[in-house]
mmCIF file with all atom_site columns, C-alpha atoms in Angstrom:
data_model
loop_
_atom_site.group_PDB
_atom_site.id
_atom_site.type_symbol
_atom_site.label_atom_id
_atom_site.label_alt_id
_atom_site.label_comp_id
_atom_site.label_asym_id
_atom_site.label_entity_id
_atom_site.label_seq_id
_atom_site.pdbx_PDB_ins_code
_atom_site.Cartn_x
_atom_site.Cartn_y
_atom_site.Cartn_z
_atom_site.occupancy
_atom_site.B_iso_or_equiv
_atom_site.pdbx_formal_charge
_atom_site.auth_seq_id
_atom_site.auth_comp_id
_atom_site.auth_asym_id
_atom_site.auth_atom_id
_atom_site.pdbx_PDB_model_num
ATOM 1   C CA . UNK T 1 1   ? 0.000   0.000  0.000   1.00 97.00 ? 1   UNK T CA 1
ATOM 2   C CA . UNK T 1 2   ? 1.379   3.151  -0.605  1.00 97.00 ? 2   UNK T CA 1
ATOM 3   C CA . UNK T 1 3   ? -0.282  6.498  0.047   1.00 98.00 ? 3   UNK T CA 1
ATOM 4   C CA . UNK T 1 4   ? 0.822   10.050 -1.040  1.00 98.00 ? 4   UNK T CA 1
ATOM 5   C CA . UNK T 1 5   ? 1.314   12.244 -4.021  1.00 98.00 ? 5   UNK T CA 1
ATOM 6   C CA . UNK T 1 6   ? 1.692   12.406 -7.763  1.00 98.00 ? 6   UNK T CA 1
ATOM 7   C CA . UNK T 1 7   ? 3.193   14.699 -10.669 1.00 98.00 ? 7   UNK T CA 1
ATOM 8   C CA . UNK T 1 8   ? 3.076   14.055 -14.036 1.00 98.00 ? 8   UNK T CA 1
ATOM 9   C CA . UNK T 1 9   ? 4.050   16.094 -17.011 1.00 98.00 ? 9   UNK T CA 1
ATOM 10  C CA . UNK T 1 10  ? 4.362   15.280 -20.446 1.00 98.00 ? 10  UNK T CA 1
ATOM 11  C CA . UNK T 1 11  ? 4.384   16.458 -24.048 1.00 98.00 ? 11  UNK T CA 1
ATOM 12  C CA . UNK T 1 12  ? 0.611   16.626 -24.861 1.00 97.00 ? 12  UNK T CA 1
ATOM 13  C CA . UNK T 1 13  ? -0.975  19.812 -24.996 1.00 96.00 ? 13  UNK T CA 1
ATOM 14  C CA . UNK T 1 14  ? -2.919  20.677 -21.813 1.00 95.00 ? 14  UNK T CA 1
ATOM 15  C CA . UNK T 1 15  ? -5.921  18.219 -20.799 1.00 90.00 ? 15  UNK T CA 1
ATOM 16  C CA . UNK T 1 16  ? -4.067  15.081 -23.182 1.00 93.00 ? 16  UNK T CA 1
ATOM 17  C CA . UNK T 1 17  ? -6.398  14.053 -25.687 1.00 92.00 ? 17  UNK T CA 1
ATOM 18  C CA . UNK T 1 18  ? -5.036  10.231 -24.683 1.00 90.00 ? 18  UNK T CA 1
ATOM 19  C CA . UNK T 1 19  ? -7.376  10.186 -21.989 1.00 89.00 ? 19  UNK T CA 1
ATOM 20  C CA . UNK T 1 20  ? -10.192 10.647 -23.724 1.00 90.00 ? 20  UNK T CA 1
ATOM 21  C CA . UNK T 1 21  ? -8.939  8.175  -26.661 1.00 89.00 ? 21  UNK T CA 1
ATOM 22  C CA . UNK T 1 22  ? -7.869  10.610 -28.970 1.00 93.00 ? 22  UNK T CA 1
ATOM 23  C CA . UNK T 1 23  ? -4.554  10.349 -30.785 1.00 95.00 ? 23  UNK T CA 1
ATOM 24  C CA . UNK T 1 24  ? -1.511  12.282 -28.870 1.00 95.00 ? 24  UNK T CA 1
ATOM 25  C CA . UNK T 1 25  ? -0.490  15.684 -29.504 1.00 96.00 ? 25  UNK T CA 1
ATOM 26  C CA . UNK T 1 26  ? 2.566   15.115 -31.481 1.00 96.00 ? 26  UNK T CA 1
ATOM 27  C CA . UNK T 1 27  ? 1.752   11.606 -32.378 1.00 95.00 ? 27  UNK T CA 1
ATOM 28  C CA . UNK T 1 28  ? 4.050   10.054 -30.098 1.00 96.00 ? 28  UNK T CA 1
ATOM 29  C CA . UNK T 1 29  ? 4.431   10.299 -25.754 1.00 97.00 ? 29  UNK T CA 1
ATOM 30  C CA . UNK T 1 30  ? 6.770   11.109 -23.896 1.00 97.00 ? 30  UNK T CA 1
ATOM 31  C CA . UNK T 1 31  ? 6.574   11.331 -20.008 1.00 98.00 ? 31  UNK T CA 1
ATOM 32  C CA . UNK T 1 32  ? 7.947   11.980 -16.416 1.00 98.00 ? 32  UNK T CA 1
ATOM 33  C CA . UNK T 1 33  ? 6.186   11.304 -13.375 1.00 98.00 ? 33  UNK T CA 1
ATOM 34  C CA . UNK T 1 34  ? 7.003   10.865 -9.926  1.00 98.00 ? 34  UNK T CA 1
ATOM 35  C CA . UNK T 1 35  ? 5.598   10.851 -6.615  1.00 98.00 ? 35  UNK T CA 1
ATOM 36  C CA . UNK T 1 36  ? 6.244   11.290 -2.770  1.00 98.00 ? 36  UNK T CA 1
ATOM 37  C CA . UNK T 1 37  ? 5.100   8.376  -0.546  1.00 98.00 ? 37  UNK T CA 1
ATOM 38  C CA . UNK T 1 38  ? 3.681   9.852  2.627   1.00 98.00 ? 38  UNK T CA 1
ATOM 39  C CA . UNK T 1 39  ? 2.402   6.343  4.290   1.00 98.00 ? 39  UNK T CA 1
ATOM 40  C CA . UNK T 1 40  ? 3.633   2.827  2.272   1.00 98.00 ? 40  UNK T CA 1
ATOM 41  C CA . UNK T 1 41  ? 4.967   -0.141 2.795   1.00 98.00 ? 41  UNK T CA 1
ATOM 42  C CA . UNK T 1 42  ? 5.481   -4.147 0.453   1.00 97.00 ? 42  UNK T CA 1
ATOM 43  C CA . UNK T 1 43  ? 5.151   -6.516 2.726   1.00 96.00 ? 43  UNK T CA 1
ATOM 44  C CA . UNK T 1 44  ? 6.780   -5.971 6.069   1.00 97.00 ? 44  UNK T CA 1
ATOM 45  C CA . UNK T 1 45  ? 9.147   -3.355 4.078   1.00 98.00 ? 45  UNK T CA 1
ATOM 46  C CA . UNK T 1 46  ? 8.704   0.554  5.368   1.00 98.00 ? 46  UNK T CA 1
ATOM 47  C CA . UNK T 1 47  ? 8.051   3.039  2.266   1.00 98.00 ? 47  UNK T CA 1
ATOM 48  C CA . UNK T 1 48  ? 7.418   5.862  4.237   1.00 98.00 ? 48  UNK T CA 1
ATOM 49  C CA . UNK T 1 49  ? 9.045   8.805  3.430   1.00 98.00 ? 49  UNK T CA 1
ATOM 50  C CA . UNK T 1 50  ? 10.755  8.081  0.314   1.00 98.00 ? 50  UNK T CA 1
ATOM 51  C CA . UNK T 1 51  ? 10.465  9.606  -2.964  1.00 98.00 ? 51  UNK T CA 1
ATOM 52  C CA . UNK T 1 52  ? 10.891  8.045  -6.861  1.00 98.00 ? 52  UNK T CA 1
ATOM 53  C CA . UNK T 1 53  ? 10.586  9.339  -10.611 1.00 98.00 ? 53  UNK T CA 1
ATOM 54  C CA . UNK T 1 54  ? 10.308  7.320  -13.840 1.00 98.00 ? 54  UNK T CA 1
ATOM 55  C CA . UNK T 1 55  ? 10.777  7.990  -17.444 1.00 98.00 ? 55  UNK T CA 1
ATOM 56  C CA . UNK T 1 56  ? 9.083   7.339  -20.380 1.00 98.00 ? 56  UNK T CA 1
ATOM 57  C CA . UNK T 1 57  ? 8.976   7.078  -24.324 1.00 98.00 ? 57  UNK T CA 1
ATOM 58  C CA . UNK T 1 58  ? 6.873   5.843  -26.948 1.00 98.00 ? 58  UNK T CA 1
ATOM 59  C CA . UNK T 1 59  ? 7.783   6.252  -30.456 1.00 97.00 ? 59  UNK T CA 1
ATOM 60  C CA . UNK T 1 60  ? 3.650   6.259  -31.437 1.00 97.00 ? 60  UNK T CA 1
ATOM 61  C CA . UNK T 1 61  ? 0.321   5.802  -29.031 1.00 96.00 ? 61  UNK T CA 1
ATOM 62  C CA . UNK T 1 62  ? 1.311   4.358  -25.916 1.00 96.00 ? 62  UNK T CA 1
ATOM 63  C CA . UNK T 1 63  ? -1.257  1.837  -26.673 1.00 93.00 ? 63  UNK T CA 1
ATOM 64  C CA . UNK T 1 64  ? 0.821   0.788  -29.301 1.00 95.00 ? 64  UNK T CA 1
ATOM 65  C CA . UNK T 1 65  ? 3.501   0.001  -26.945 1.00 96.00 ? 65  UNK T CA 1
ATOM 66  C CA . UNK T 1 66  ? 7.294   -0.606 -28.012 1.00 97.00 ? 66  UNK T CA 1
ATOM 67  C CA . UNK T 1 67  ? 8.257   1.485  -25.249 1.00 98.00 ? 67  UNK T CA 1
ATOM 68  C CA . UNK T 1 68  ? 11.499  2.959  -23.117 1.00 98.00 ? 68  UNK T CA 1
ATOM 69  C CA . UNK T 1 69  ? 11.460  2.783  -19.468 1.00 98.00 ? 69  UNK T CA 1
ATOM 70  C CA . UNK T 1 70  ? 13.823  4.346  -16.667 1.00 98.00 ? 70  UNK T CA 1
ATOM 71  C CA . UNK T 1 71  ? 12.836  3.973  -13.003 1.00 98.00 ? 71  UNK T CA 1
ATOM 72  C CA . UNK T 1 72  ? 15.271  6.053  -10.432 1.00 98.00 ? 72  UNK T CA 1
ATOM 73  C CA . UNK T 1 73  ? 14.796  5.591  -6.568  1.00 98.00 ? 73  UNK T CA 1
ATOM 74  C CA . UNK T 1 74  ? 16.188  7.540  -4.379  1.00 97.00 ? 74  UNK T CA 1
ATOM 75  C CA . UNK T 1 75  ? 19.913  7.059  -3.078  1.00 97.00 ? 75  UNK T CA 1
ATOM 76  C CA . UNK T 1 76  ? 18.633  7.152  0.846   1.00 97.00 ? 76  UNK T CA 1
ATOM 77  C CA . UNK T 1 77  ? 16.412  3.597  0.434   1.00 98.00 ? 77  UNK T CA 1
ATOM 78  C CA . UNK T 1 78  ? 18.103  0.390  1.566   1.00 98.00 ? 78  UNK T CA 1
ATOM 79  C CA . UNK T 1 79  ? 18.557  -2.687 -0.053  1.00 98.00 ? 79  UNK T CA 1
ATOM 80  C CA . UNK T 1 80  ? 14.908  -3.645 0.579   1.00 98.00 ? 80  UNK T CA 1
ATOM 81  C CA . UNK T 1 81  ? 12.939  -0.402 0.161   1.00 98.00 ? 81  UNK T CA 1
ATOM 82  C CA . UNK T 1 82  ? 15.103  -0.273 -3.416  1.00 98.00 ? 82  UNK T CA 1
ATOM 83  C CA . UNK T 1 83  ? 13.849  -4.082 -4.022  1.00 98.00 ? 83  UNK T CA 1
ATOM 84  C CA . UNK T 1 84  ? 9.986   -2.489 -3.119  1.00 98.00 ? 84  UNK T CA 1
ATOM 85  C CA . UNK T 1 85  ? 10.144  0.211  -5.297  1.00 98.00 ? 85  UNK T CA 1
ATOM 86  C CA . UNK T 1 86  ? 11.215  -1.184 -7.832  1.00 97.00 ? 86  UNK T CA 1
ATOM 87  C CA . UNK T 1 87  ? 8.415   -3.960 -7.997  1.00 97.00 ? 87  UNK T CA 1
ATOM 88  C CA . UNK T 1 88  ? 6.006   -1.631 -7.572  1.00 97.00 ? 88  UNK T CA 1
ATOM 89  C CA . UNK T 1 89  ? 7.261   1.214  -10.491 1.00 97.00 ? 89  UNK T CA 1
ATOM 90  C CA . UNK T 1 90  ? 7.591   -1.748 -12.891 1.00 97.00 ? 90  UNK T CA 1
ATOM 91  C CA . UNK T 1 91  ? 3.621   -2.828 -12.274 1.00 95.00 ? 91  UNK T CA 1
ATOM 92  C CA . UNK T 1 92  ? 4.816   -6.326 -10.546 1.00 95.00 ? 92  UNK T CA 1
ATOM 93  C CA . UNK T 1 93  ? 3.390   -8.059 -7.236  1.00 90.00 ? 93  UNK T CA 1
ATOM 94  C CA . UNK T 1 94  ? -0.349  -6.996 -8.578  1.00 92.00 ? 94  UNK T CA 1
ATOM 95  C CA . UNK T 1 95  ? -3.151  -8.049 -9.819  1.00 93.00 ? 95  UNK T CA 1
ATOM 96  C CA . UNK T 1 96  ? -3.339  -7.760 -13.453 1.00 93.00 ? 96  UNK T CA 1
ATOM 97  C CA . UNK T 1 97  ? -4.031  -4.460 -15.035 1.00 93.00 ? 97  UNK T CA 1
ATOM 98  C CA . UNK T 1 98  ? -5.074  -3.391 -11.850 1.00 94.00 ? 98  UNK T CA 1
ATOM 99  C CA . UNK T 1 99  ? -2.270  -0.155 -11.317 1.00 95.00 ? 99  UNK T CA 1
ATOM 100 C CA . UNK T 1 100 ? -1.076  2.521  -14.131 1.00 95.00 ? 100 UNK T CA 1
ATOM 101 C CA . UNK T 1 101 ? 2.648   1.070  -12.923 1.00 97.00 ? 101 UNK T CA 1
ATOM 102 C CA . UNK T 1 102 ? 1.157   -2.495 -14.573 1.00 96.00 ? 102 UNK T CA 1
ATOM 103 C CA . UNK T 1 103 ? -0.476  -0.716 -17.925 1.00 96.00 ? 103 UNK T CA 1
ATOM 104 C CA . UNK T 1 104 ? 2.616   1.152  -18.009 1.00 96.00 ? 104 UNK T CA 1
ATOM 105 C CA . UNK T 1 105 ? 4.928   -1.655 -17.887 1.00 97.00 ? 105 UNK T CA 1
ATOM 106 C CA . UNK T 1 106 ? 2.981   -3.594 -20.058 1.00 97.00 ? 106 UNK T CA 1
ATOM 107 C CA . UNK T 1 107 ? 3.534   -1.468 -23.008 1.00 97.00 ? 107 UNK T CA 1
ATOM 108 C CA . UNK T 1 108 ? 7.188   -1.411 -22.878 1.00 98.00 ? 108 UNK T CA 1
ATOM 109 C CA . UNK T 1 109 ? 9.781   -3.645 -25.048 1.00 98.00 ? 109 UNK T CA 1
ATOM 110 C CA . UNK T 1 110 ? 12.766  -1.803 -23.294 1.00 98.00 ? 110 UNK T CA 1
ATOM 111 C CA . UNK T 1 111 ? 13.135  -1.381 -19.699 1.00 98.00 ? 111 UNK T CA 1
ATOM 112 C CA . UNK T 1 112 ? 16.362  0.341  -18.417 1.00 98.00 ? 112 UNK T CA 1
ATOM 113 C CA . UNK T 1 113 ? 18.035  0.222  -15.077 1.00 97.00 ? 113 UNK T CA 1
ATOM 114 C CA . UNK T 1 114 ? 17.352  1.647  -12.343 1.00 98.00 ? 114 UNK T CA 1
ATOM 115 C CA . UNK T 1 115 ? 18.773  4.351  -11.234 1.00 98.00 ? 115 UNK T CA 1
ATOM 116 C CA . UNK T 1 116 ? 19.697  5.494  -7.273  1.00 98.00 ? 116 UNK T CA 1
ATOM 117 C CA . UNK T 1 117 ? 20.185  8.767  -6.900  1.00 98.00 ? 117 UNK T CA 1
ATOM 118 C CA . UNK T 1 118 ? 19.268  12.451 -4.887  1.00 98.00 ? 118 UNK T CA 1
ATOM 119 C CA . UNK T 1 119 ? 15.734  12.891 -4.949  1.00 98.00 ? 119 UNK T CA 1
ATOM 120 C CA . UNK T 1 120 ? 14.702  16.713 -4.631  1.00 98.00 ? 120 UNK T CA 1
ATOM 121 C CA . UNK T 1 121 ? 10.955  16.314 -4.802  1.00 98.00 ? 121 UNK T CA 1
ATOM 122 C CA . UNK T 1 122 ? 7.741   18.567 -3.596  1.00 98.00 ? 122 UNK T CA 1
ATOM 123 C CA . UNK T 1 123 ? 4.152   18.491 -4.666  1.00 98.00 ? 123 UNK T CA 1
ATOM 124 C CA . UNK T 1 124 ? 1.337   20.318 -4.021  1.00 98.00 ? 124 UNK T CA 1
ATOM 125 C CA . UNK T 1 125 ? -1.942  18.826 -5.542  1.00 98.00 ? 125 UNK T CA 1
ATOM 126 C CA . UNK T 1 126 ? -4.348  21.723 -4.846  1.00 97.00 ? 126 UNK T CA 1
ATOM 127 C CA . UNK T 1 127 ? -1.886  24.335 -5.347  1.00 97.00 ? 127 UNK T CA 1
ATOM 128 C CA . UNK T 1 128 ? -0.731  23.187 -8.875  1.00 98.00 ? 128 UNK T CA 1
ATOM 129 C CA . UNK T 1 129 ? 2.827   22.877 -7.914  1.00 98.00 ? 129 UNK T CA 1
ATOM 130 C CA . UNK T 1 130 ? 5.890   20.926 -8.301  1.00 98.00 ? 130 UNK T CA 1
ATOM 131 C CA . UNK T 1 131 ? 9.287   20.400 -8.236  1.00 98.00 ? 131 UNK T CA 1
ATOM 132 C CA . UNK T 1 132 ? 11.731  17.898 -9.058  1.00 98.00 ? 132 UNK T CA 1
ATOM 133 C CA . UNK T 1 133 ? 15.103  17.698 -9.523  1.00 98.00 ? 133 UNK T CA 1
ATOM 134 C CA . UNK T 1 134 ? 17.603  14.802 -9.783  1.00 98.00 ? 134 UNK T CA 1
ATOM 135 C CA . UNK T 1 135 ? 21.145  16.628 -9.882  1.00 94.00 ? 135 UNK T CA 1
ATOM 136 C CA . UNK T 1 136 ? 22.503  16.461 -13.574 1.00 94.00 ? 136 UNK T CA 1
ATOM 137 C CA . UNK T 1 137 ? 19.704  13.853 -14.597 1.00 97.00 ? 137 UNK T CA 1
ATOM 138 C CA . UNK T 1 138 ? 16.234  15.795 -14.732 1.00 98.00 ? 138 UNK T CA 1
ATOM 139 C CA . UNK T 1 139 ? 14.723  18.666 -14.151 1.00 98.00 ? 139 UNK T CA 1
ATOM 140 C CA . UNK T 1 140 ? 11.049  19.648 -14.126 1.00 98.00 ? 140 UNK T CA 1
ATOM 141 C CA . UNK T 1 141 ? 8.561   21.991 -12.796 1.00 98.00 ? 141 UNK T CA 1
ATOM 142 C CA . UNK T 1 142 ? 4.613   22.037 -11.973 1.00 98.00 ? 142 UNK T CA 1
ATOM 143 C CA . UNK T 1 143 ? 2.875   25.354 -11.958 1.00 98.00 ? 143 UNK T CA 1
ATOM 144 C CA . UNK T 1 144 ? -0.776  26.233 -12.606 1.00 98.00 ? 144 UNK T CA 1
ATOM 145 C CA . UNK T 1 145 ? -2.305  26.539 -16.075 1.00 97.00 ? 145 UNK T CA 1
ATOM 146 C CA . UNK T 1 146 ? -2.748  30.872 -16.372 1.00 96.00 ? 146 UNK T CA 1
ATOM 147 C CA . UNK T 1 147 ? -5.930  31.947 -17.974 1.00 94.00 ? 147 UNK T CA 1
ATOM 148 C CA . UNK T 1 148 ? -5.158  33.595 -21.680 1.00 92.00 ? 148 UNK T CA 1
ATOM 149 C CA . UNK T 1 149 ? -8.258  35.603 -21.090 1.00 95.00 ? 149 UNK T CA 1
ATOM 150 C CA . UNK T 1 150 ? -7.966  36.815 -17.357 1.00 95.00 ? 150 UNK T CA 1
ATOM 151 C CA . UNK T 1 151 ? -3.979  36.146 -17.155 1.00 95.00 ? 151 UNK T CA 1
ATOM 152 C CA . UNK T 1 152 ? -4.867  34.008 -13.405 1.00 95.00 ? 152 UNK T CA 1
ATOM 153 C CA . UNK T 1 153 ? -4.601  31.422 -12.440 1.00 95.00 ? 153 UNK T CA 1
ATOM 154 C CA . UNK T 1 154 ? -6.872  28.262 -13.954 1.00 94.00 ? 154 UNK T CA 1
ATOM 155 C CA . UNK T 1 155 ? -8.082  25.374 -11.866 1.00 95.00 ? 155 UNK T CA 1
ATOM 156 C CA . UNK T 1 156 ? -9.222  22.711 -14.048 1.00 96.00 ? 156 UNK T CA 1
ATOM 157 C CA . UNK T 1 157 ? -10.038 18.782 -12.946 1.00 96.00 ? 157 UNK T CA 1
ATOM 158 C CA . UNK T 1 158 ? -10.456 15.402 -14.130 1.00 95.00 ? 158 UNK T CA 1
ATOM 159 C CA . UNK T 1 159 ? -12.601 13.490 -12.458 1.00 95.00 ? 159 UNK T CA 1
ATOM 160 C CA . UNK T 1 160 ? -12.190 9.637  -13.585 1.00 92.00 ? 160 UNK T CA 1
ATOM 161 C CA . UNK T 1 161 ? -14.455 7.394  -11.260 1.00 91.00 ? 161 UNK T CA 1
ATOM 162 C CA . UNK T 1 162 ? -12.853 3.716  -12.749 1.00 87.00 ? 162 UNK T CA 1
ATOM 163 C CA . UNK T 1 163 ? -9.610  5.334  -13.214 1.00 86.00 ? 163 UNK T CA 1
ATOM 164 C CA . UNK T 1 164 ? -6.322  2.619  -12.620 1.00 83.00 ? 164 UNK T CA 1
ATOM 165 C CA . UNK T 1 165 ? -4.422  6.312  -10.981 1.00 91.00 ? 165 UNK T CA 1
ATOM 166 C CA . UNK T 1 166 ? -6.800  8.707  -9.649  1.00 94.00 ? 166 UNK T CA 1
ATOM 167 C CA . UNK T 1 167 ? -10.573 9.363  -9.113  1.00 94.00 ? 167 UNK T CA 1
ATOM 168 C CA . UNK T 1 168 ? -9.849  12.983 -9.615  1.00 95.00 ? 168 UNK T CA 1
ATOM 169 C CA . UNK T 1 169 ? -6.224  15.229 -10.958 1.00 97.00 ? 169 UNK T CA 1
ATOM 170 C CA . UNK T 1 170 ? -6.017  18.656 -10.807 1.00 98.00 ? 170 UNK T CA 1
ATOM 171 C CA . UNK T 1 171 ? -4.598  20.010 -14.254 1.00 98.00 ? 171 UNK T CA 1
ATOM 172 C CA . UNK T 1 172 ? -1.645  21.851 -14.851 1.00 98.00 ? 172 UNK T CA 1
ATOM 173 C CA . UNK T 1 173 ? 1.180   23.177 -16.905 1.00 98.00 ? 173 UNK T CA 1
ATOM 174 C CA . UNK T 1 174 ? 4.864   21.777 -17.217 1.00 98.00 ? 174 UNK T CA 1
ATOM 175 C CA . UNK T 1 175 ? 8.545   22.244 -17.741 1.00 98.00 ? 175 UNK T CA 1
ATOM 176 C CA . UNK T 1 176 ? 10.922  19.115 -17.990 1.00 98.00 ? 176 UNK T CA 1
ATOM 177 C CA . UNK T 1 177 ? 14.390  18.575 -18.980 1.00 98.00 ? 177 UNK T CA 1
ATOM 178 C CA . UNK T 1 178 ? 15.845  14.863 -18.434 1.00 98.00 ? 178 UNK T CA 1
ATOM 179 C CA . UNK T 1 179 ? 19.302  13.641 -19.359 1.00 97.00 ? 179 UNK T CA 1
ATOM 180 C CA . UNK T 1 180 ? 19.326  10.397 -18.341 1.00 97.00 ? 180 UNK T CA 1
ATOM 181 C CA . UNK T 1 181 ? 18.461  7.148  -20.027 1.00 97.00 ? 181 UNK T CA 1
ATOM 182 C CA . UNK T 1 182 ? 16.018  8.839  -21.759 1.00 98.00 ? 182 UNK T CA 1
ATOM 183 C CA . UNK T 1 183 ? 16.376  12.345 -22.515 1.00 97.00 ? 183 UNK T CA 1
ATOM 184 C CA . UNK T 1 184 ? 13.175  14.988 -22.461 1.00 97.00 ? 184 UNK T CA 1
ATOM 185 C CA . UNK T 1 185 ? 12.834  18.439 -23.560 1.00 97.00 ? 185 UNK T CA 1
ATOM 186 C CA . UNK T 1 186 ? 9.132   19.790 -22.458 1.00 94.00 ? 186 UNK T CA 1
ATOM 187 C CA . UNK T 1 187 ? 7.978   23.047 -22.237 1.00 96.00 ? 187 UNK T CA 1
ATOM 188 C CA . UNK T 1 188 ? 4.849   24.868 -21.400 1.00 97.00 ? 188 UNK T CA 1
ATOM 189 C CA . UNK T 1 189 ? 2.426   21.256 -21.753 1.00 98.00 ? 189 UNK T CA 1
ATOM 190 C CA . UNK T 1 190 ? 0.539   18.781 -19.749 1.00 98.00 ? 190 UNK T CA 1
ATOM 191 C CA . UNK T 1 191 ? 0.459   18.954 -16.154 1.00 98.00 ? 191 UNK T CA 1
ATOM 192 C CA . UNK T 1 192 ? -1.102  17.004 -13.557 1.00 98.00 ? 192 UNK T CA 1
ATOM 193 C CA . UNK T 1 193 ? -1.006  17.119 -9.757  1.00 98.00 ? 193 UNK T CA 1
ATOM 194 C CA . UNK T 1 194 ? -2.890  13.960 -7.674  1.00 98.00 ? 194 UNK T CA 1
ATOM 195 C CA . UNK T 1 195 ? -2.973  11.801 -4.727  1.00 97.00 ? 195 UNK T CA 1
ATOM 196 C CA . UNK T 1 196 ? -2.212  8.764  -4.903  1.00 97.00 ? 196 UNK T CA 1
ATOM 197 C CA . UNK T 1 197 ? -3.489  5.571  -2.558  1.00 97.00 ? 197 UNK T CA 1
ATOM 198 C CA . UNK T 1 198 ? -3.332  2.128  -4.151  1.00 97.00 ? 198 UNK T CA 1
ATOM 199 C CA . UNK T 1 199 ? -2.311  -1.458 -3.140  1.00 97.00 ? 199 UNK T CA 1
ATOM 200 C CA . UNK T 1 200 ? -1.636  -4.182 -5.096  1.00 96.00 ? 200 UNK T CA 1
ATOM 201 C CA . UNK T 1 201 ? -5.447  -4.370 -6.593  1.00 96.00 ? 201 UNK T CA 1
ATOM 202 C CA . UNK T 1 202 ? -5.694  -0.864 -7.511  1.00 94.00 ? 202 UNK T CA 1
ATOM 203 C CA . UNK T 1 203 ? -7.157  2.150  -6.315  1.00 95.00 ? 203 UNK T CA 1
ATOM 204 C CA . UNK T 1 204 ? -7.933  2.943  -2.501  1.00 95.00 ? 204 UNK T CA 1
ATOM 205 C CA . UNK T 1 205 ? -11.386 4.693  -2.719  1.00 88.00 ? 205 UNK T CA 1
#
């Protein structure tokens, strides 16, 4: 079980048209997300505390799959919260299809190693803000979506009651750089800033 926070940005315009089965922005994904665990643990193994990002790329439609995969942990786990982690961010020890980690997973032909590293992470869901930054690896940045009509601030949600992640995500706008096994360039595109509780069949409601 793990309980705690989520922030994903990649390069779709805002909202991403691939969750409501349209066809990607640029016609191919690319994606970082990561999260804080507030309360967690696999098994009799503590998660609390600890933070983790993953990268991803998809040459078309992640439905399509053939894609990349980078998990990186942060440096500060042991041997066994590493082992957790791990298991978890790669979709294994659950129930089929039951977590994004698994549909995720699922759609890749290449999964790198992990990496352990300095996590600087912070999230704020109802604020629209993040930060993350994994010295000389990646770099990216959560901020709210500003209005082109009142230049404020923009909350926008949404609210997915079967979702495999979230029942609701605030939306947002992004900034990432990565240089690691996969390298990202995004600027000014999808943002999105949730809580996250799941075990190993899904969703907490």
């Amino acid at each position: 079980m793990i309980r705690g926070t989520e922030f994903t940005n990649c390069n779709c315009a805002w909202g991403c048209p691939c969750l409501f089965g349209a066809k990607s922005t640029h016609g191919h994904c690319e994606e970082v997300l990561c999260g804080h665990i507030e309360v967690g643990n696999f098994n009799d193994t503590n998660l609390d505390g600890l933070d983790w990002a993953m990268l991803m790329y998809w040459p078309g439609e992640v439905a399509d799959g053939n894609g990349t995969q980078q998990v990186i942990i942060e440096e500060r786990a042991d041997p066994a919260q590493r082992e957790a982690l791990q298991k978890i961010l790669h979709g294994e020890s659950t129930a089929p299809a039951a977590t994004h980690f698994f549909v995720y997973n699922s759609t890749m032909s290449t999964v790198l190693d992990t990496l352990y590293a300095p996590i600087e992470l912070s999230i704020d869901v109802d604020a629209r803000m993040a930060s993350l930054t994994v010295d000389g690896l990646v770099e990216s940045r959560g901020t709210p979506m500003i209005s082109p009509y009142s230049g404020k601030p923009a909350r926008t949600r949404i609210n997915m009651p079967g979702g495999r992640r979230y029942i609701c995500a605030e939306m947002g706008n992004g900034n990432t750089t990565a240089r690691a096994g996969i390298e990202l360039d995004f600027n000014d595109s999808y943002g999105q800033f949730n809580v996250l509780h799941m075990n190993q069949d899904g969703i907490i409601r």
